PDB file of C-alpha atoms in Angstrom:
ATOM      1  CA  MET A   1       0.000   0.000   0.000  1.00 49.00           C
ATOM      2  CA  THR A   2       2.889   2.308   0.716  1.00 53.00           C
ATOM      3  CA  GLY A   3       4.123   2.038  -2.886  1.00 50.00           C
ATOM      4  CA  LEU A   4       0.647   2.662  -4.306  1.00 46.00           C
ATOM      5  CA  ALA A   5       0.215   5.707  -2.075  1.00 48.00           C
ATOM      6  CA  ALA A   6       3.533   7.095  -3.264  1.00 46.00           C
ATOM      7  CA  VAL A   7       2.510   6.650  -6.878  1.00 43.00           C
ATOM      8  CA  LEU A   8      -0.795   8.413  -6.251  1.00 45.00           C
ATOM      9  CA  VAL A   9       0.978  11.312  -4.549  1.00 45.00           C
ATOM     10  CA  LEU A  10       3.395  11.671  -7.477  1.00 48.00           C
ATOM     11  CA  CYS A  11       0.573  11.571 -10.029  1.00 51.00           C
ATOM     12  CA  THR A  12      -1.383  14.193  -8.110  1.00 55.00           C
ATOM     13  CA  ALA A  13       1.672  16.438  -7.817  1.00 50.00           C
ATOM     14  CA  PHE A  14       2.405  16.101 -11.548  1.00 50.00           C
ATOM     15  CA  ALA A  15      -1.189  16.930 -12.467  1.00 52.00           C
ATOM     16  CA  ALA A  16      -1.118  20.019 -10.250  1.00 53.00           C
ATOM     17  CA  TRP A  17       2.204  21.138 -11.794  1.00 48.00           C
ATOM     18  CA  SER A  18       0.832  20.605 -15.308  1.00 49.00           C
ATOM     19  CA  ILE A  19      -2.129  22.865 -14.572  1.00 49.00           C
ATOM     20  CA  THR A  20      -0.107  25.670 -13.000  1.00 51.00           C
ATOM     21  CA  ALA A  21       3.018  25.530 -15.167  1.00 52.00           C
ATOM     22  CA  GLU A  22       3.270  28.187 -17.899  1.00 54.00           C
ATOM     23  CA  PRO A  23       3.428  26.935 -21.502  1.00 61.00           C
ATOM     24  CA  GLU A  24       6.919  26.873 -22.992  1.00 86.00           C
ATOM     25  CA  GLU A  25       5.763  28.532 -26.209  1.00 87.00           C
ATOM     26  CA  ALA A  26       3.276  31.219 -27.143  1.00 90.00           C
ATOM     27  CA  SER A  27       1.787  32.354 -30.460  1.00 91.00           C
ATOM     28  CA  VAL A  28       2.538  35.956 -31.385  1.00 93.00           C
ATOM     29  CA  LEU A  29       2.249  38.094 -34.507  1.00 94.00           C
ATOM     30  CA  ARG A  30       4.965  38.574 -37.089  1.00 93.00           C
ATOM     31  CA  VAL A  31       4.996  40.827 -40.140  1.00 93.00           C
ATOM     32  CA  ALA A  32       3.926  38.815 -43.204  1.00 92.00           C
ATOM     33  CA  GLU A  33       4.237  41.654 -45.740  1.00 89.00           C
ATOM     34  CA  PRO A  34       6.609  44.654 -45.685  1.00 88.00           C
ATOM     35  CA  LEU A  35       4.978  47.819 -44.367  1.00 85.00           C
ATOM     36  CA  ALA A  36       5.990  51.455 -44.656  1.00 80.00           C
ATOM     37  CA  ALA A  37       5.661  53.780 -41.667  1.00 79.00           C
ATOM     38  CA  GLY A  38       2.116  55.142 -41.611  1.00 78.00           C
ATOM     39  CA  GLN A  39       0.686  52.260 -43.650  1.00 82.00           C
ATOM     40  CA  VAL A  40      -2.490  50.654 -42.325  1.00 85.00           C
ATOM     41  CA  ILE A  41      -1.934  47.097 -41.093  1.00 91.00           C
ATOM     42  CA  GLY A  42      -4.285  44.648 -42.800  1.00 90.00           C
ATOM     43  CA  GLN A  43      -5.299  41.129 -41.822  1.00 90.00           C
ATOM     44  CA  GLY A  44      -2.977  39.675 -44.461  1.00 91.00           C
ATOM     45  CA  ASP A  45      -0.027  41.754 -43.270  1.00 92.00           C
ATOM     46  CA  VAL A  46       0.431  39.689 -40.100  1.00 93.00           C
ATOM     47  CA  ALA A  47       0.780  35.977 -39.357  1.00 94.00           C
ATOM     48  CA  ALA A  48       1.245  33.718 -36.345  1.00 93.00           C
ATOM     49  CA  VAL A  49       4.605  32.427 -35.158  1.00 93.00           C
ATOM     50  CA  ALA A  50       5.699  30.489 -32.076  1.00 91.00           C
ATOM     51  CA  VAL A  51       8.181  32.013 -29.624  1.00 90.00           C
ATOM     52  CA  ALA A  52       9.372  31.253 -26.108  1.00 89.00           C
ATOM     53  CA  ALA A  53       6.573  32.254 -23.739  1.00 87.00           C
ATOM     54  CA  SER A  54       9.003  34.201 -21.565  1.00 86.00           C
ATOM     55  CA  GLU A  55       9.824  36.530 -24.470  1.00 86.00           C
ATOM     56  CA  VAL A  56       6.260  37.839 -24.908  1.00 86.00           C
ATOM     57  CA  ALA A  57       6.293  40.220 -21.950  1.00 86.00           C
ATOM     58  CA  THR A  58      10.043  40.861 -22.068  1.00 85.00           C
ATOM     59  CA  LEU A  59       9.973  42.074 -25.685  1.00 86.00           C
ATOM     60  CA  GLY A  60       6.452  43.483 -25.656  1.00 88.00           C
ATOM     61  CA  LEU A  61       5.317  41.121 -28.408  1.00 91.00           C
ATOM     62  CA  VAL A  62       1.703  41.065 -29.577  1.00 92.00           C
ATOM     63  CA  PRO A  63      -0.113  37.752 -28.870  1.00 93.00           C
ATOM     64  CA  VAL A  64      -2.237  36.295 -31.673  1.00 92.00           C
ATOM     65  CA  ALA A  65      -5.285  36.662 -29.420  1.00 91.00           C
ATOM     66  CA  ARG A  66      -4.841  40.452 -29.617  1.00 90.00           C
ATOM     67  CA  ALA A  67      -4.627  40.606 -33.423  1.00 90.00           C
ATOM     68  CA  SER A  68      -7.869  42.612 -33.597  1.00 88.00           C
ATOM     69  CA  GLU A  69      -6.145  45.396 -31.639  1.00 87.00           C
ATOM     70  CA  VAL A  70      -3.438  45.677 -34.314  1.00 88.00           C
ATOM     71  CA  VAL A  71      -5.291  45.156 -37.599  1.00 89.00           C
ATOM     72  CA  GLY A  72      -6.607  48.501 -38.807  1.00 87.00           C
ATOM     73  CA  GLN A  73      -3.928  50.472 -36.960  1.00 86.00           C
ATOM     74  CA  VAL A  74      -0.898  52.020 -38.653  1.00 85.00           C
ATOM     75  CA  ALA A  75       2.761  51.011 -38.547  1.00 86.00           C
ATOM     76  CA  ALA A  76       4.791  53.444 -36.449  1.00 83.00           C
ATOM     77  CA  VAL A  77       8.045  52.442 -38.176  1.00 81.00           C
ATOM     78  CA  PRO A  78       8.981  50.652 -41.411  1.00 83.00           C
ATOM     79  CA  LEU A  79       8.518  46.921 -40.877  1.00 87.00           C
ATOM     80  CA  ARG A  80      10.378  44.141 -42.685  1.00 85.00           C
ATOM     81  CA  GLU A  81       8.778  40.819 -43.498  1.00 88.00           C
ATOM     82  CA  GLY A  82       9.445  38.354 -40.678  1.00 89.00           C
ATOM     83  CA  THR A  83       9.819  40.993 -37.956  1.00 90.00           C
ATOM     84  CA  LEU A  84       8.176  40.036 -34.658  1.00 92.00           C
ATOM     85  CA  LEU A  85       5.512  42.661 -33.982  1.00 91.00           C
ATOM     86  CA  SER A  86       5.817  44.563 -30.704  1.00 89.00           C
ATOM     87  CA  VAL A  87       3.391  47.079 -29.227  1.00 85.00           C
ATOM     88  CA  ASP A  88       5.729  50.037 -29.846  1.00 84.00           C
ATOM     89  CA  MET A  89       5.745  49.320 -33.603  1.00 87.00           C
ATOM     90  CA  VAL A  90       2.059  50.223 -33.872  1.00 88.00           C
ATOM     91  CA  GLY A  91       0.680  53.751 -33.647  1.00 82.00           C
ATOM     92  CA  SER A  92       1.527  57.203 -34.920  1.00 73.00           C
ATOM     93  CA  PRO A  93       4.525  57.146 -37.273  1.00 69.00           C
ATOM     94  CA  ALA A  94       7.732  58.426 -35.672  1.00 67.00           C
ATOM     95  CA  VAL A  95       9.767  59.106 -38.800  1.00 70.00           C
ATOM     96  CA  PRO A  96      12.316  60.486 -38.931  1.00 79.00           C
ATOM     97  CA  ARG A  97      13.604  59.623 -35.497  1.00 79.00           C
ATOM     98  CA  ALA A  98      15.600  62.100 -33.455  1.00 80.00           C
ATOM     99  CA  GLY A  99      19.061  62.464 -34.980  1.00 88.00           C
ATOM    100  CA  PHE A 100      17.903  61.305 -38.413  1.00 90.00           C
ATOM    101  CA  VAL A 101      16.535  62.951 -41.557  1.00 92.00           C
ATOM    102  CA  GLU A 102      14.151  61.737 -44.247  1.00 92.00           C
ATOM    103  CA  VAL A 103      15.330  61.977 -47.859  1.00 93.00           C
ATOM    104  CA  THR A 104      14.285  60.642 -51.270  1.00 94.00           C
ATOM    105  CA  VAL A 105      16.886  59.506 -53.787  1.00 95.00           C
ATOM    106  CA  ALA A 106      16.521  58.549 -57.452  1.00 94.00           C
ATOM    107  CA  LEU A 107      18.372  55.377 -58.346  1.00 95.00           C
ATOM    108  CA  ALA A 108      18.979  53.949 -61.812  1.00 93.00           C
ATOM    109  CA  ASP A 109      18.257  50.307 -62.609  1.00 92.00           C
ATOM    110  CA  GLY A 110      21.120  48.113 -61.523  1.00 93.00           C
ATOM    111  CA  ARG A 111      22.025  50.537 -58.738  1.00 95.00           C
ATOM    112  CA  TRP A 112      19.607  49.207 -56.116  1.00 93.00           C
ATOM    113  CA  PRO A 113      18.543  45.710 -54.917  1.00 91.00           C
ATOM    114  CA  MET A 114      15.441  44.547 -56.805  1.00 88.00           C
ATOM    115  CA  SER A 115      14.144  42.894 -53.619  1.00 86.00           C
ATOM    116  CA  ILE A 116      14.394  46.071 -51.524  1.00 87.00           C
ATOM    117  CA  GLN A 117      11.425  46.740 -49.233  1.00 84.00           C
ATOM    118  CA  ALA A 118      10.295  49.099 -46.514  1.00 82.00           C
ATOM    119  CA  GLY A 119      12.179  48.450 -43.289  1.00 80.00           C
ATOM    120  CA  GLN A 120      15.277  47.128 -45.057  1.00 84.00           C
ATOM    121  CA  SER A 121      18.638  48.222 -43.659  1.00 87.00           C
ATOM    122  CA  ILE A 122      20.846  49.536 -46.443  1.00 92.00           C
ATOM    123  CA  SER A 123      24.079  51.335 -47.181  1.00 94.00           C
ATOM    124  CA  LEU A 124      23.994  54.226 -49.656  1.00 96.00           C
ATOM    125  CA  MET A 125      27.201  55.281 -51.369  1.00 95.00           C
ATOM    126  CA  ALA A 126      28.374  57.521 -54.195  1.00 95.00           C
ATOM    127  CA  ALA A 127      31.444  59.164 -55.670  1.00 95.00           C
ATOM    128  CA  SER A 128      32.176  62.466 -53.948  1.00 93.00           C
ATOM    129  CA  PRO A 129      34.927  64.906 -54.915  1.00 91.00           C
ATOM    130  CA  VAL A 130      35.121  66.270 -51.368  1.00 89.00           C
ATOM    131  CA  ALA A 131      35.228  62.952 -49.492  1.00 87.00           C
ATOM    132  CA  GLU A 132      38.675  61.982 -48.253  1.00 87.00           C
ATOM    133  CA  THR A 133      38.479  58.578 -49.928  1.00 90.00           C
ATOM    134  CA  GLY A 134      36.566  59.858 -52.943  1.00 92.00           C
ATOM    135  CA  VAL A 135      33.499  57.898 -51.852  1.00 94.00           C
ATOM    136  CA  TRP A 136      30.669  59.107 -49.610  1.00 94.00           C
ATOM    137  CA  SER A 137      28.617  56.480 -47.784  1.00 94.00           C
ATOM    138  CA  ALA A 138      25.947  56.321 -45.092  1.00 94.00           C
ATOM    139  CA  PRO A 139      23.825  53.613 -43.442  1.00 93.00           C
ATOM    140  CA  GLY A 140      20.068  53.996 -43.660  1.00 91.00           C
ATOM    141  CA  THR A 141      16.617  52.457 -43.478  1.00 89.00           C
ATOM    142  CA  VAL A 142      14.201  52.200 -46.399  1.00 89.00           C
ATOM    143  CA  LEU A 143      10.907  53.984 -45.741  1.00 86.00           C
ATOM    144  CA  ALA A 144       9.226  53.431 -49.111  1.00 86.00           C
ATOM    145  CA  VAL A 145      10.016  52.326 -52.658  1.00 90.00           C
ATOM    146  CA  GLU A 146       8.339  53.596 -55.826  1.00 91.00           C
ATOM    147  CA  ARG A 147       9.384  51.862 -59.022  1.00 90.00           C
ATOM    148  CA  VAL A 148       9.337  54.238 -61.990  1.00 89.00           C
ATOM    149  CA  GLU A 149       7.797  53.012 -65.265  1.00 88.00           C
ATOM    150  CA  SER A 150      10.601  54.541 -67.312  1.00 88.00           C
ATOM    151  CA  GLY A 151      13.176  52.696 -65.185  1.00 89.00           C
ATOM    152  CA  GLY A 152      14.857  53.057 -61.826  1.00 91.00           C
ATOM    153  CA  ALA A 153      13.226  53.823 -58.523  1.00 93.00           C
ATOM    154  CA  LEU A 154      12.499  56.608 -56.082  1.00 94.00           C
ATOM    155  CA  VAL A 155      13.463  55.415 -52.621  1.00 94.00           C
ATOM    156  CA  GLY A 156      12.506  57.158 -49.394  1.00 92.00           C
ATOM    157  CA  LEU A 157      15.231  56.788 -46.791  1.00 93.00           C
ATOM    158  CA  GLU A 158      15.946  57.616 -43.183  1.00 91.00           C
ATOM    159  CA  LEU A 159      19.624  58.596 -42.862  1.00 93.00           C
ATOM    160  CA  PRO A 160      21.707  59.747 -39.888  1.00 93.00           C
ATOM    161  CA  GLU A 161      21.645  63.540 -39.745  1.00 92.00           C
ATOM    162  CA  SER A 162      25.427  63.589 -39.367  1.00 89.00           C
ATOM    163  CA  ALA A 163      25.898  61.755 -42.673  1.00 87.00           C
ATOM    164  CA  ALA A 164      23.128  63.343 -44.729  1.00 86.00           C
ATOM    165  CA  ALA A 165      25.064  66.536 -45.488  1.00 86.00           C
ATOM    166  CA  GLY A 166      27.513  64.516 -47.563  1.00 90.00           C
ATOM    167  CA  LEU A 167      24.683  63.514 -49.890  1.00 91.00           C
ATOM    168  CA  VAL A 168      24.712  67.052 -51.301  1.00 90.00           C
ATOM    169  CA  THR A 169      28.267  66.559 -52.584  1.00 90.00           C
ATOM    170  CA  ALA A 170      27.602  63.101 -54.027  1.00 92.00           C
ATOM    171  CA  GLU A 171      27.433  62.605 -57.775  1.00 93.00           C
ATOM    172  CA  PRO A 172      23.784  61.568 -58.499  1.00 91.00           C
ATOM    173  CA  ALA A 173      24.635  59.196 -61.358  1.00 92.00           C
ATOM    174  CA  SER A 174      27.019  57.248 -59.119  1.00 95.00           C
ATOM    175  CA  LEU A 175      24.516  56.572 -56.311  1.00 95.00           C
ATOM    176  CA  LEU A 176      24.536  52.907 -55.329  1.00 96.00           C
ATOM    177  CA  MET A 177      22.392  51.193 -52.705  1.00 96.00           C
ATOM    178  CA  VAL A 178      23.218  47.814 -51.163  1.00 95.00           C
ATOM    179  CA  ALA A 179      21.176  45.805 -48.692  1.00 90.00           C
ATOM    180  CA  THR A 180      22.838  45.001 -45.375  1.00 86.00           C
ATOM    181  CA  ALA A 181      22.193  41.851 -43.378  1.00 69.00           C
ATOM    182  CA  VAL A 182      20.641  43.248 -40.213  1.00 49.00           C
ATOM    183  CA  ASP A 183      18.028  41.029 -38.589  1.00 45.00           C
ATOM    184  CA  THR A 184      15.404  43.095 -36.745  1.00 40.00           C
ATOM    185  CA  ALA A 185      13.782  40.054 -35.127  1.00 41.00           C
ATOM    186  CA  PRO A 186      15.038  38.858 -31.704  1.00 38.00           C
ATOM    187  CA  ALA A 187      17.561  36.029 -32.055  1.00 34.00           C
ATOM    188  CA  THR A 188      15.926  33.998 -29.300  1.00 35.00           C
ATOM    189  CA  ALA A 189      12.597  33.659 -31.094  1.00 38.00           C
ATOM    190  CA  THR A 190      11.699  30.602 -33.101  1.00 36.00           C
ATOM    191  CA  THR A 191      10.304  30.884 -36.610  1.00 36.00           C
ATOM    192  CA  GLU A 192       8.079  27.826 -36.602  1.00 39.00           C
ATOM    193  CA  GLU A 193       4.631  28.797 -37.828  1.00 40.00           C
ATOM    194  CA  ARG A 194       1.544  27.203 -36.363  1.00 39.00           C
ATOM    195  CA  SER A 195      -0.780  26.253 -39.200  1.00 38.00           C
ATOM    196  CA  GLY A 196      -3.704  26.067 -36.816  1.00 43.00           C
ATOM    197  CA  ASP A 197      -3.316  29.645 -35.509  1.00 43.00           C
TER     198      ASP A 197
END
């Protein structure tokens, strides 16, 4: 009887732990389509993804259950596809940020990545007669992309204010934009989608 009682106690304790223990994963929203700052977030612009449950509150992520509070609102910042959506990314646009300026540059075909999208981190460079190395460059973030029918693109950018002045001295025909590999999603999050969510 002693052995049976011990087994019953263990089973009861395990059941109680199972009820009170927090789930290891939680379903939150990620960006399914690139969004420019100020763009209205539609139902198809977000999707579910599984992350560690502990990250939801720590990173301010938006649970799938609160999707209705996000859809119909506007993006506060440019959002790349795959970015985990946090509460501070939704609301009134805050572009440009303090210490940055917003500019639009015209780029010829072959001088910009064809896959560029709002929220993409880039590096803009051009020949400059006043630059010490002969080349001016600055990091930036894509705000919007408008492809021109006659060729090329008009790209809205957020650039550091300290670097933007050099753009005036750059030779327009030499402007080149390259995408940089900066992941805006937290490294600890998983990317496994839940088909049932």
